[in-house]
């Protein structure tokens, strides 16, 4: 199981001092946080993608490429790659380059994005969000697996005898998670391809995300990738810790109360009762995180949000020390207890390369697989359009 952190890259005033970091400071702080994550023994660092203030990570591959040069072990990922407004050809090229630079230490999470104005900025219509996600990913999936691509669709100019360069490292594309907070169509898409499904359950009650994860698991098995328990699931979370629980609540309360997303809404106590947010001691974080398995089953990746709402860099680095020294070691041990033998580990480049070689040795037919994928993509897109019309 992998443990890590993700950032949304917000530039938020510190409510206790009134100071707002510059964009330069926030970007450099993100690099420092990623380096610290590796130092304390975390497995994953992930960044979001935003193209509007008050966020700074508009170019995830640039940021992750810079971090890759300063780290050796940690997996570099995205907590959102906008599959709707980015060109699939550019995604294929950019993340293949990053994959080579990082020696395979990269995967990515596809998302539609939740900022409406971004769509017209890139010439897209938000009302076509689901069909865009389905068609664009179908093309990306093909670009990474076929050396020469002929393709046509609804939302992009056709491709004729096109080769995306560079080719994926060792012929194995980066692993893809599909992230969603509300769309069963995305859970279906992840299940069809046998990709991972990431339920970023940081805002809504667990019951909502439990339905999405269960749907993904059922459909994963339906498409023949394995049992429901073998589906690849990731979860989000938010934590703020101090040795003493009361100190954590007292220190974090002004940040929570003034946060752009949930500030001036439910109280801190109400929010922690209804969502995965944990504000307290390391032991409280351990207990609440372990309870996720009761709701979602055994899963492969746990990411925490820790650098938001204006928290200063010094505080975030202190949080990472607590996470790496007191929380994650216990979580690794406890999650391993009783984990069924058939539940897979989190995918890595090395394990996927070995699986791909084994698949080819068993005589898999790539042409037949591509035909089936094309037919299913058309069927899934038609279903998604019907859902959108019904809404």
mmCIF file of C-alpha atoms in Angstrom:
data_model
loop_
_atom_site.group_PDB
_atom_site.id
_atom_site.type_symbol
_atom_site.label_atom_id
_atom_site.label_comp_id
_atom_site.label_asym_id
_atom_site.label_seq_id
_atom_site.Cartn_x
_atom_site.Cartn_y
_atom_site.Cartn_z
ATOM 1 C CA UNK A 1 0.000 0.000 0.000
ATOM 2 C CA UNK A 2 1.240 3.480 -0.858
ATOM 3 C CA UNK A 3 1.006 6.537 1.394
ATOM 4 C CA UNK A 4 1.602 10.080 0.231
ATOM 5 C CA UNK A 5 0.390 13.635 0.000
ATOM 6 C CA UNK A 6 -1.295 15.753 -2.618
ATOM 7 C CA UNK A 7 -1.430 19.484 -3.083
ATOM 8 C CA UNK A 8 -3.939 21.724 -4.803
ATOM 9 C CA UNK A 9 -1.407 24.564 -4.927
ATOM 10 C CA UNK A 10 -3.620 27.283 -3.485
ATOM 11 C CA UNK A 11 -2.188 30.694 -2.670
ATOM 12 C CA UNK A 12 -4.163 31.584 0.446
ATOM 13 C CA UNK A 13 -3.569 34.296 3.066
ATOM 14 C CA UNK A 14 -2.463 33.055 6.465
ATOM 15 C CA UNK A 15 -5.413 34.085 8.656
ATOM 16 C CA UNK A 16 -3.213 34.349 11.742
ATOM 17 C CA UNK A 17 -0.817 36.881 10.182
ATOM 18 C CA UNK A 18 -2.704 38.276 7.198
ATOM 19 C CA UNK A 19 0.275 37.571 4.947
ATOM 20 C CA UNK A 20 -0.236 36.067 1.499
ATOM 21 C CA UNK A 21 2.740 34.236 -0.022
ATOM 22 C CA UNK A 22 3.820 35.227 -3.502
ATOM 23 C CA UNK A 23 3.340 32.799 -6.369
ATOM 24 C CA UNK A 24 7.105 32.336 -6.445
ATOM 25 C CA UNK A 25 7.162 31.456 -2.750
ATOM 26 C CA UNK A 26 4.274 29.025 -3.124
ATOM 27 C CA UNK A 27 5.854 27.205 -6.066
ATOM 28 C CA UNK A 28 9.213 26.885 -4.312
ATOM 29 C CA UNK A 29 7.445 25.753 -1.134
ATOM 30 C CA UNK A 30 5.736 22.984 -3.113
ATOM 31 C CA UNK A 31 9.135 21.674 -4.189
ATOM 32 C CA UNK A 32 10.361 21.768 -0.596
ATOM 33 C CA UNK A 33 7.273 19.840 0.510
ATOM 34 C CA UNK A 34 7.835 17.163 -2.136
ATOM 35 C CA UNK A 35 11.456 16.740 -1.105
ATOM 36 C CA UNK A 36 10.412 16.502 2.534
ATOM 37 C CA UNK A 37 7.829 13.854 1.642
ATOM 38 C CA UNK A 38 10.570 11.652 0.259
ATOM 39 C CA UNK A 39 12.832 12.402 3.210
ATOM 40 C CA UNK A 40 10.256 11.196 5.753
ATOM 41 C CA UNK A 41 9.590 7.990 3.820
ATOM 42 C CA UNK A 42 6.348 8.690 1.971
ATOM 43 C CA UNK A 43 5.660 6.872 -1.284
ATOM 44 C CA UNK A 44 3.827 9.457 -3.406
ATOM 45 C CA UNK A 45 3.755 13.186 -4.073
ATOM 46 C CA UNK A 46 0.899 14.432 -6.248
ATOM 47 C CA UNK A 47 0.019 17.863 -7.580
ATOM 48 C CA UNK A 48 -3.234 19.220 -8.925
ATOM 49 C CA UNK A 49 -3.684 21.157 -12.153
ATOM 50 C CA UNK A 50 -5.339 24.567 -12.107
ATOM 51 C CA UNK A 51 -5.398 27.437 -14.579
ATOM 52 C CA UNK A 52 -7.040 30.101 -12.452
ATOM 53 C CA UNK A 53 -6.118 32.171 -9.405
ATOM 54 C CA UNK A 54 -5.541 31.590 -6.541
ATOM 55 C CA UNK A 55 -3.753 28.413 -7.683
ATOM 56 C CA UNK A 56 -0.260 28.021 -9.156
ATOM 57 C CA UNK A 57 0.176 24.458 -10.555
ATOM 58 C CA UNK A 58 -0.787 25.205 -14.158
ATOM 59 C CA UNK A 59 2.029 23.027 -15.533
ATOM 60 C CA UNK A 60 2.244 19.771 -13.543
ATOM 61 C CA UNK A 61 4.855 18.149 -15.763
ATOM 62 C CA UNK A 62 7.213 21.117 -15.390
ATOM 63 C CA UNK A 63 6.821 21.018 -11.624
ATOM 64 C CA UNK A 64 7.168 17.244 -11.375
ATOM 65 C CA UNK A 65 10.115 17.169 -13.763
ATOM 66 C CA UNK A 66 11.947 19.648 -11.536
ATOM 67 C CA UNK A 67 11.096 17.575 -8.462
ATOM 68 C CA UNK A 68 12.200 14.379 -10.222
ATOM 69 C CA UNK A 69 15.681 15.848 -10.623
ATOM 70 C CA UNK A 70 15.890 16.415 -6.845
ATOM 71 C CA UNK A 71 14.467 13.108 -5.629
ATOM 72 C CA UNK A 72 15.359 9.463 -6.081
ATOM 73 C CA UNK A 73 12.556 7.222 -4.879
ATOM 74 C CA UNK A 74 9.186 8.915 -4.453
ATOM 75 C CA UNK A 75 6.456 8.347 -7.066
ATOM 76 C CA UNK A 76 5.453 11.579 -8.780
ATOM 77 C CA UNK A 77 1.803 11.856 -9.658
ATOM 78 C CA UNK A 78 -1.020 14.270 -10.309
ATOM 79 C CA UNK A 79 -4.112 14.697 -8.207
ATOM 80 C CA UNK A 80 -5.791 15.995 -11.345
ATOM 81 C CA UNK A 81 -4.746 15.966 -14.980
ATOM 82 C CA UNK A 82 -7.495 17.732 -16.890
ATOM 83 C CA UNK A 83 -8.481 15.162 -19.478
ATOM 84 C CA UNK A 84 -11.305 17.413 -20.688
ATOM 85 C CA UNK A 85 -9.459 20.626 -21.556
ATOM 86 C CA UNK A 86 -5.990 19.262 -22.347
ATOM 87 C CA UNK A 87 -5.153 17.802 -25.735
ATOM 88 C CA UNK A 88 -4.663 14.021 -25.369
ATOM 89 C CA UNK A 89 -1.720 14.203 -27.772
ATOM 90 C CA UNK A 90 0.060 16.700 -25.531
ATOM 91 C CA UNK A 91 -0.722 14.640 -22.426
ATOM 92 C CA UNK A 92 0.731 11.565 -24.116
ATOM 93 C CA UNK A 93 3.931 13.397 -25.032
ATOM 94 C CA UNK A 94 4.429 15.390 -21.819
ATOM 95 C CA UNK A 95 3.939 12.504 -19.420
ATOM 96 C CA UNK A 96 6.038 10.153 -21.524
ATOM 97 C CA UNK A 97 8.924 12.634 -21.270
ATOM 98 C CA UNK A 98 8.361 12.882 -17.516
ATOM 99 C CA UNK A 99 8.286 9.098 -17.297
ATOM 100 C CA UNK A 100 11.715 8.868 -18.950
ATOM 101 C CA UNK A 101 13.199 11.665 -16.831
ATOM 102 C CA UNK A 102 11.978 10.080 -13.606
ATOM 103 C CA UNK A 103 13.000 6.526 -14.580
ATOM 104 C CA UNK A 104 9.400 5.394 -14.383
ATOM 105 C CA UNK A 105 8.494 7.145 -11.116
ATOM 106 C CA UNK A 106 5.333 8.683 -12.508
ATOM 107 C CA UNK A 107 1.618 8.026 -12.773
ATOM 108 C CA UNK A 108 -1.317 10.377 -13.190
ATOM 109 C CA UNK A 109 -4.907 10.900 -12.206
ATOM 110 C CA UNK A 110 -7.445 11.910 -14.829
ATOM 111 C CA UNK A 111 -10.126 14.386 -13.811
ATOM 112 C CA UNK A 112 -12.689 16.651 -15.412
ATOM 113 C CA UNK A 113 -11.943 19.601 -13.148
ATOM 114 C CA UNK A 114 -14.452 21.557 -11.088
ATOM 115 C CA UNK A 115 -13.813 25.095 -12.320
ATOM 116 C CA UNK A 116 -16.414 25.990 -14.938
ATOM 117 C CA UNK A 117 -14.656 28.969 -16.599
ATOM 118 C CA UNK A 118 -11.640 26.818 -17.522
ATOM 119 C CA UNK A 119 -13.583 25.027 -20.254
ATOM 120 C CA UNK A 120 -14.173 28.025 -22.570
ATOM 121 C CA UNK A 121 -10.620 29.248 -21.960
ATOM 122 C CA UNK A 122 -9.490 26.120 -23.776
ATOM 123 C CA UNK A 123 -12.273 26.128 -26.346
ATOM 124 C CA UNK A 124 -14.394 23.458 -24.640
ATOM 125 C CA UNK A 125 -17.990 23.248 -23.444
ATOM 126 C CA UNK A 126 -18.484 22.161 -19.831
ATOM 127 C CA UNK A 127 -21.808 20.597 -20.807
ATOM 128 C CA UNK A 128 -19.764 18.054 -22.756
ATOM 129 C CA UNK A 129 -17.565 17.211 -19.769
ATOM 130 C CA UNK A 130 -18.349 13.499 -19.593
ATOM 131 C CA UNK A 131 -18.169 12.820 -23.365
ATOM 132 C CA UNK A 132 -14.912 14.792 -23.504
ATOM 133 C CA UNK A 133 -13.432 12.735 -20.682
ATOM 134 C CA UNK A 134 -14.428 9.487 -22.357
ATOM 135 C CA UNK A 135 -13.262 10.332 -25.870
ATOM 136 C CA UNK A 136 -10.047 12.074 -24.868
ATOM 137 C CA UNK A 137 -8.951 9.244 -22.638
ATOM 138 C CA UNK A 138 -9.766 6.650 -25.294
ATOM 139 C CA UNK A 139 -7.384 8.496 -27.618
ATOM 140 C CA UNK A 140 -4.699 8.874 -24.947
ATOM 141 C CA UNK A 141 -4.940 5.181 -24.144
ATOM 142 C CA UNK A 142 -4.455 4.360 -27.818
ATOM 143 C CA UNK A 143 -1.586 6.817 -28.333
ATOM 144 C CA UNK A 144 0.406 5.162 -25.563
ATOM 145 C CA UNK A 145 -0.160 1.641 -26.864
ATOM 146 C CA UNK A 146 0.063 1.930 -30.655
ATOM 147 C CA UNK A 147 3.109 3.190 -32.502
ATOM 148 C CA UNK A 148 1.063 4.506 -35.436
ATOM 149 C CA UNK A 149 -2.440 5.867 -34.827
ATOM 150 C CA UNK A 150 -5.277 6.641 -37.221
ATOM 151 C CA UNK A 151 -8.110 8.251 -35.315
ATOM 152 C CA UNK A 152 -11.152 10.493 -35.637
ATOM 153 C CA UNK A 153 -13.689 11.692 -33.074
ATOM 154 C CA UNK A 154 -16.109 14.456 -32.133
ATOM 155 C CA UNK A 155 -13.906 16.896 -30.283
ATOM 156 C CA UNK A 156 -10.533 16.928 -32.017
ATOM 157 C CA UNK A 157 -9.087 17.064 -35.494
ATOM 158 C CA UNK A 158 -8.378 13.574 -36.925
ATOM 159 C CA UNK A 159 -4.990 11.918 -36.755
ATOM 160 C CA UNK A 160 -3.483 10.070 -39.692
ATOM 161 C CA UNK A 161 -0.432 7.830 -39.296
ATOM 162 C CA UNK A 162 0.506 9.725 -36.132
ATOM 163 C CA UNK A 163 3.166 8.617 -33.662
ATOM 164 C CA UNK A 164 3.342 10.217 -30.215
ATOM 165 C CA UNK A 165 6.943 10.757 -29.160
ATOM 166 C CA UNK A 166 8.698 9.726 -27.090
ATOM 167 C CA UNK A 167 7.222 6.262 -26.692
ATOM 168 C CA UNK A 168 6.482 5.196 -23.100
ATOM 169 C CA UNK A 169 9.438 3.958 -21.083
ATOM 170 C CA UNK A 170 10.020 0.227 -21.700
ATOM 171 C CA UNK A 171 6.817 0.215 -23.746
ATOM 172 C CA UNK A 172 4.741 0.544 -20.565
ATOM 173 C CA UNK A 173 2.562 3.668 -20.270
ATOM 174 C CA UNK A 174 2.251 5.467 -16.926
ATOM 175 C CA UNK A 175 -0.407 3.974 -14.673
ATOM 176 C CA UNK A 176 -3.637 5.959 -14.735
ATOM 177 C CA UNK A 177 -6.090 6.657 -11.943
ATOM 178 C CA UNK A 178 -9.484 8.157 -12.749
ATOM 179 C CA UNK A 179 -10.570 10.596 -10.073
ATOM 180 C CA UNK A 180 -14.170 11.494 -9.364
ATOM 181 C CA UNK A 181 -16.238 12.945 -6.578
ATOM 182 C CA UNK A 182 -19.671 12.498 -8.144
ATOM 183 C CA UNK A 183 -19.720 10.780 -11.564
ATOM 184 C CA UNK A 184 -20.549 7.065 -11.936
ATOM 185 C CA UNK A 185 -19.552 7.337 -15.609
ATOM 186 C CA UNK A 186 -15.944 7.905 -14.534
ATOM 187 C CA UNK A 187 -16.037 4.897 -12.216
ATOM 188 C CA UNK A 188 -17.318 2.896 -15.195
ATOM 189 C CA UNK A 189 -14.518 4.218 -17.391
ATOM 190 C CA UNK A 190 -11.846 3.267 -14.853
ATOM 191 C CA UNK A 191 -13.340 -0.196 -14.496
ATOM 192 C CA UNK A 192 -13.488 -0.820 -18.246
ATOM 193 C CA UNK A 193 -9.810 -0.102 -18.817
ATOM 194 C CA UNK A 194 -8.707 -1.871 -15.643
ATOM 195 C CA UNK A 195 -7.225 1.404 -14.410
ATOM 196 C CA UNK A 196 -7.290 2.721 -10.854
ATOM 197 C CA UNK A 197 -10.177 4.662 -9.333
ATOM 198 C CA UNK A 198 -9.406 7.466 -6.877
ATOM 199 C CA UNK A 199 -12.247 8.641 -4.647
ATOM 200 C CA UNK A 200 -11.114 11.991 -3.283
ATOM 201 C CA UNK A 201 -13.468 11.792 -0.359
ATOM 202 C CA UNK A 202 -12.419 14.979 1.399
ATOM 203 C CA UNK A 203 -15.667 16.942 1.299
ATOM 204 C CA UNK A 204 -18.690 14.646 1.325
ATOM 205 C CA UNK A 205 -19.841 11.873 3.696
ATOM 206 C CA UNK A 206 -18.258 8.470 3.187
ATOM 207 C CA UNK A 207 -21.530 6.859 2.075
ATOM 208 C CA UNK A 208 -21.471 8.836 -1.163
ATOM 209 C CA UNK A 209 -17.988 7.641 -2.107
ATOM 210 C CA UNK A 210 -18.710 4.126 -0.923
ATOM 211 C CA UNK A 211 -21.327 3.845 -3.676
ATOM 212 C CA UNK A 212 -18.842 4.999 -6.331
ATOM 213 C CA UNK A 213 -16.100 2.651 -5.138
ATOM 214 C CA UNK A 214 -18.490 -0.296 -4.964
ATOM 215 C CA UNK A 215 -19.713 0.446 -8.495
ATOM 216 C CA UNK A 216 -16.134 0.575 -9.746
ATOM 217 C CA UNK A 217 -15.263 -2.702 -8.047
ATOM 218 C CA UNK A 218 -18.319 -4.478 -9.482
ATOM 219 C CA UNK A 219 -17.691 -3.228 -13.010
ATOM 220 C CA UNK A 220 -13.957 -3.985 -12.762
ATOM 221 C CA UNK A 221 -14.900 -7.607 -12.181
ATOM 222 C CA UNK A 222 -17.555 -7.459 -14.913
ATOM 223 C CA UNK A 223 -14.899 -6.532 -17.481
ATOM 224 C CA UNK A 224 -12.764 -9.487 -16.486
ATOM 225 C CA UNK A 225 -9.856 -7.752 -14.776
ATOM 226 C CA UNK A 226 -10.196 -9.742 -11.562
ATOM 227 C CA UNK A 227 -12.393 -9.952 -8.519
ATOM 228 C CA UNK A 228 -13.980 -6.820 -7.009
ATOM 229 C CA UNK A 229 -11.445 -7.049 -4.193
ATOM 230 C CA UNK A 230 -8.597 -6.874 -6.725
ATOM 231 C CA UNK A 231 -9.676 -3.517 -8.150
ATOM 232 C CA UNK A 232 -7.175 -0.666 -7.655
ATOM 233 C CA UNK A 233 -8.602 1.957 -5.284
ATOM 234 C CA UNK A 234 -7.155 5.179 -3.915
ATOM 235 C CA UNK A 235 -8.585 7.498 -1.256
ATOM 236 C CA UNK A 236 -8.024 11.086 -0.193
ATOM 237 C CA UNK A 237 -7.868 12.540 3.280
ATOM 238 C CA UNK A 238 -7.044 15.684 5.233
ATOM 239 C CA UNK A 239 -5.132 15.885 8.493
ATOM 240 C CA UNK A 240 -3.674 18.390 10.907
ATOM 241 C CA UNK A 241 -1.726 17.052 13.868
ATOM 242 C CA UNK A 242 -0.034 18.062 17.053
ATOM 243 C CA UNK A 243 1.172 15.832 19.859
ATOM 244 C CA UNK A 244 -1.765 17.039 21.905
ATOM 245 C CA UNK A 245 -5.207 16.953 20.294
ATOM 246 C CA UNK A 246 -6.382 20.186 21.901
ATOM 247 C CA UNK A 247 -3.335 22.009 20.553
ATOM 248 C CA UNK A 248 -4.092 20.764 17.044
ATOM 249 C CA UNK A 249 -7.702 21.970 17.189
ATOM 250 C CA UNK A 250 -6.743 25.360 18.609
ATOM 251 C CA UNK A 251 -4.003 25.941 16.012
ATOM 252 C CA UNK A 252 -5.943 24.724 12.971
ATOM 253 C CA UNK A 253 -9.311 26.347 13.728
ATOM 254 C CA UNK A 254 -8.550 29.785 12.209
ATOM 255 C CA UNK A 255 -7.246 28.118 9.048
ATOM 256 C CA UNK A 256 -10.369 25.986 8.765
ATOM 257 C CA UNK A 257 -12.739 28.851 9.535
ATOM 258 C CA UNK A 258 -11.257 31.037 6.799
ATOM 259 C CA UNK A 259 -10.401 28.424 4.162
ATOM 260 C CA UNK A 260 -11.707 29.419 0.698
ATOM 261 C CA UNK A 261 -13.398 26.053 0.140
ATOM 262 C CA UNK A 262 -15.139 25.244 3.412
ATOM 263 C CA UNK A 263 -14.622 28.331 5.533
ATOM 264 C CA UNK A 264 -17.656 30.136 6.979
ATOM 265 C CA UNK A 265 -19.705 26.951 6.580
ATOM 266 C CA UNK A 266 -19.979 23.934 8.882
ATOM 267 C CA UNK A 267 -18.021 24.109 12.100
ATOM 268 C CA UNK A 268 -14.710 22.296 12.405
ATOM 269 C CA UNK A 269 -16.370 19.731 14.646
ATOM 270 C CA UNK A 270 -19.239 19.154 12.201
ATOM 271 C CA UNK A 271 -16.879 18.794 9.253
ATOM 272 C CA UNK A 272 -14.589 16.321 10.984
ATOM 273 C CA UNK A 273 -17.604 14.229 11.992
ATOM 274 C CA UNK A 274 -18.928 14.011 8.420
ATOM 275 C CA UNK A 275 -15.730 13.814 6.330
ATOM 276 C CA UNK A 276 -12.241 12.256 6.537
ATOM 277 C CA UNK A 277 -10.727 15.477 7.943
ATOM 278 C CA UNK A 278 -8.867 14.620 11.139
ATOM 279 C CA UNK A 279 -7.601 17.357 13.447
ATOM 280 C CA UNK A 280 -5.942 15.926 16.497
ATOM 281 C CA UNK A 281 -3.138 13.687 17.655
ATOM 282 C CA UNK A 282 -1.225 11.212 15.476
ATOM 283 C CA UNK A 283 -3.132 8.389 17.170
ATOM 284 C CA UNK A 284 -6.450 9.928 16.150
ATOM 285 C CA UNK A 285 -5.242 10.171 12.542
ATOM 286 C CA UNK A 286 -4.217 6.517 12.657
ATOM 287 C CA UNK A 287 -7.559 5.375 14.037
ATOM 288 C CA UNK A 288 -9.673 7.338 11.566
ATOM 289 C CA UNK A 289 -7.569 6.309 8.559
ATOM 290 C CA UNK A 290 -7.673 2.649 9.517
ATOM 291 C CA UNK A 291 -11.471 2.911 9.625
ATOM 292 C CA UNK A 292 -11.487 3.684 5.890
ATOM 293 C CA UNK A 293 -10.940 -0.025 5.246
ATOM 294 C CA UNK A 294 -14.232 -0.817 6.993
ATOM 295 C CA UNK A 295 -16.049 1.375 4.472
ATOM 296 C CA UNK A 296 -14.102 0.830 1.254
ATOM 297 C CA UNK A 297 -12.333 -2.501 1.680
ATOM 298 C CA UNK A 298 -8.602 -3.071 1.246
ATOM 299 C CA UNK A 299 -7.148 -0.424 -1.059
ATOM 300 C CA UNK A 300 -3.843 0.567 -2.612
ATOM 301 C CA UNK A 301 -3.181 4.279 -2.133
ATOM 302 C CA UNK A 302 -3.856 6.814 0.609
ATOM 303 C CA UNK A 303 -3.073 10.480 -0.073
ATOM 304 C CA UNK A 304 -3.377 13.278 2.482
ATOM 305 C CA UNK A 305 -3.913 16.995 1.876
ATOM 306 C CA UNK A 306 -1.689 18.929 4.282
ATOM 307 C CA UNK A 307 -0.512 22.206 2.722
ATOM 308 C CA UNK A 308 -3.708 24.163 2.110
ATOM 309 C CA UNK A 309 -5.714 27.016 3.643
ATOM 310 C CA UNK A 310 -2.711 29.305 4.156
ATOM 311 C CA UNK A 311 -0.676 27.041 6.428
ATOM 312 C CA UNK A 312 2.934 28.302 6.460
ATOM 313 C CA UNK A 313 5.672 26.097 5.047
ATOM 314 C CA UNK A 314 7.293 25.570 8.455
ATOM 315 C CA UNK A 315 4.048 24.143 9.806
ATOM 316 C CA UNK A 316 3.542 21.868 6.799
ATOM 317 C CA UNK A 317 7.050 20.439 7.158
ATOM 318 C CA UNK A 318 6.346 19.765 10.842
ATOM 319 C CA UNK A 319 3.184 17.936 9.818
ATOM 320 C CA UNK A 320 5.174 15.789 7.417
ATOM 321 C CA UNK A 321 7.588 14.840 10.178
ATOM 322 C CA UNK A 322 4.679 13.618 12.286
ATOM 323 C CA UNK A 323 3.128 11.813 9.338
ATOM 324 C CA UNK A 324 6.333 10.047 8.347
ATOM 325 C CA UNK A 325 7.601 9.251 11.827
ATOM 326 C CA UNK A 326 4.481 8.455 13.852
ATOM 327 C CA UNK A 327 1.568 7.784 11.532
ATOM 328 C CA UNK A 328 2.576 6.018 8.319
ATOM 329 C CA UNK A 329 4.734 3.308 9.944
ATOM 330 C CA UNK A 330 1.772 2.275 12.098
ATOM 331 C CA UNK A 331 -0.626 2.448 9.150
ATOM 332 C CA UNK A 332 1.653 0.219 7.052
ATOM 333 C CA UNK A 333 1.765 -2.391 9.791
ATOM 334 C CA UNK A 334 -1.940 -2.313 10.611
ATOM 335 C CA UNK A 335 -3.185 -2.280 7.025
ATOM 336 C CA UNK A 336 -0.973 -5.286 6.287
ATOM 337 C CA UNK A 337 -2.684 -7.302 9.013
ATOM 338 C CA UNK A 338 -5.436 -9.456 7.603
ATOM 339 C CA UNK A 339 -4.917 -8.192 4.076
ATOM 340 C CA UNK A 340 -6.057 -11.027 1.782
ATOM 341 C CA UNK A 341 -3.336 -12.583 -0.355
ATOM 342 C CA UNK A 342 -5.282 -11.843 -3.533
ATOM 343 C CA UNK A 343 -5.402 -8.093 -3.001
ATOM 344 C CA UNK A 344 -2.764 -6.530 -5.278
ATOM 345 C CA UNK A 345 -0.148 -4.044 -4.213
ATOM 346 C CA UNK A 346 -0.167 -0.513 -5.583
ATOM 347 C CA UNK A 347 1.028 -0.558 -9.220
ATOM 348 C CA UNK A 348 4.573 0.573 -9.990
ATOM 349 C CA UNK A 349 6.494 0.757 -13.229
ATOM 350 C CA UNK A 350 8.524 -2.308 -12.301
ATOM 351 C CA UNK A 351 5.517 -4.488 -11.462
ATOM 352 C CA UNK A 352 3.613 -3.376 -14.532
ATOM 353 C CA UNK A 353 6.613 -4.038 -16.784
ATOM 354 C CA UNK A 354 6.825 -7.561 -15.406
ATOM 355 C CA UNK A 355 3.080 -8.092 -15.921
ATOM 356 C CA UNK A 356 3.249 -6.784 -19.480
ATOM 357 C CA UNK A 357 6.065 -9.167 -20.348
ATOM 358 C CA UNK A 358 4.124 -12.057 -18.848
ATOM 359 C CA UNK A 359 1.019 -11.092 -20.822
ATOM 360 C CA UNK A 360 2.907 -11.098 -24.105
ATOM 361 C CA UNK A 361 4.486 -14.441 -23.264
ATOM 362 C CA UNK A 362 0.966 -15.829 -22.858
ATOM 363 C CA UNK A 363 0.094 -14.740 -26.401
ATOM 364 C CA UNK A 364 -2.305 -11.829 -25.847
ATOM 365 C CA UNK A 365 -3.742 -10.433 -29.097
ATOM 366 C CA UNK A 366 -3.261 -6.618 -29.152
ATOM 367 C CA UNK A 367 -5.407 -6.198 -32.294
ATOM 368 C CA UNK A 368 -8.380 -7.952 -30.702
ATOM 369 C CA UNK A 369 -7.972 -5.878 -27.545
ATOM 370 C CA UNK A 370 -7.982 -2.627 -29.530
ATOM 371 C CA UNK A 371 -11.152 -3.640 -31.390
ATOM 372 C CA UNK A 372 -12.925 -4.412 -28.133
ATOM 373 C CA UNK A 373 -11.765 -1.116 -26.623
ATOM 374 C CA UNK A 374 -13.069 0.877 -29.589
ATOM 375 C CA UNK A 375 -16.475 -0.796 -29.411
ATOM 376 C CA UNK A 376 -16.769 -0.298 -25.669
ATOM 377 C CA UNK A 377 -15.704 3.348 -25.877
ATOM 378 C CA UNK A 378 -18.480 4.066 -28.363
ATOM 379 C CA UNK A 379 -21.022 2.295 -26.176
ATOM 380 C CA UNK A 380 -19.866 4.095 -23.006
ATOM 381 C CA UNK A 381 -19.964 7.492 -24.725
ATOM 382 C CA UNK A 382 -23.521 6.864 -25.950
ATOM 383 C CA UNK A 383 -24.585 5.944 -22.410
ATOM 384 C CA UNK A 384 -22.902 9.057 -20.998
ATOM 385 C CA UNK A 385 -24.680 11.287 -23.498
ATOM 386 C CA UNK A 386 -28.009 9.763 -22.525
ATOM 387 C CA UNK A 387 -27.278 10.464 -18.862
ATOM 388 C CA UNK A 388 -26.405 14.086 -19.627
ATOM 389 C CA UNK A 389 -29.619 14.572 -21.595
ATOM 390 C CA UNK A 390 -31.646 13.030 -18.779
ATOM 391 C CA UNK A 391 -30.147 15.498 -16.343
#
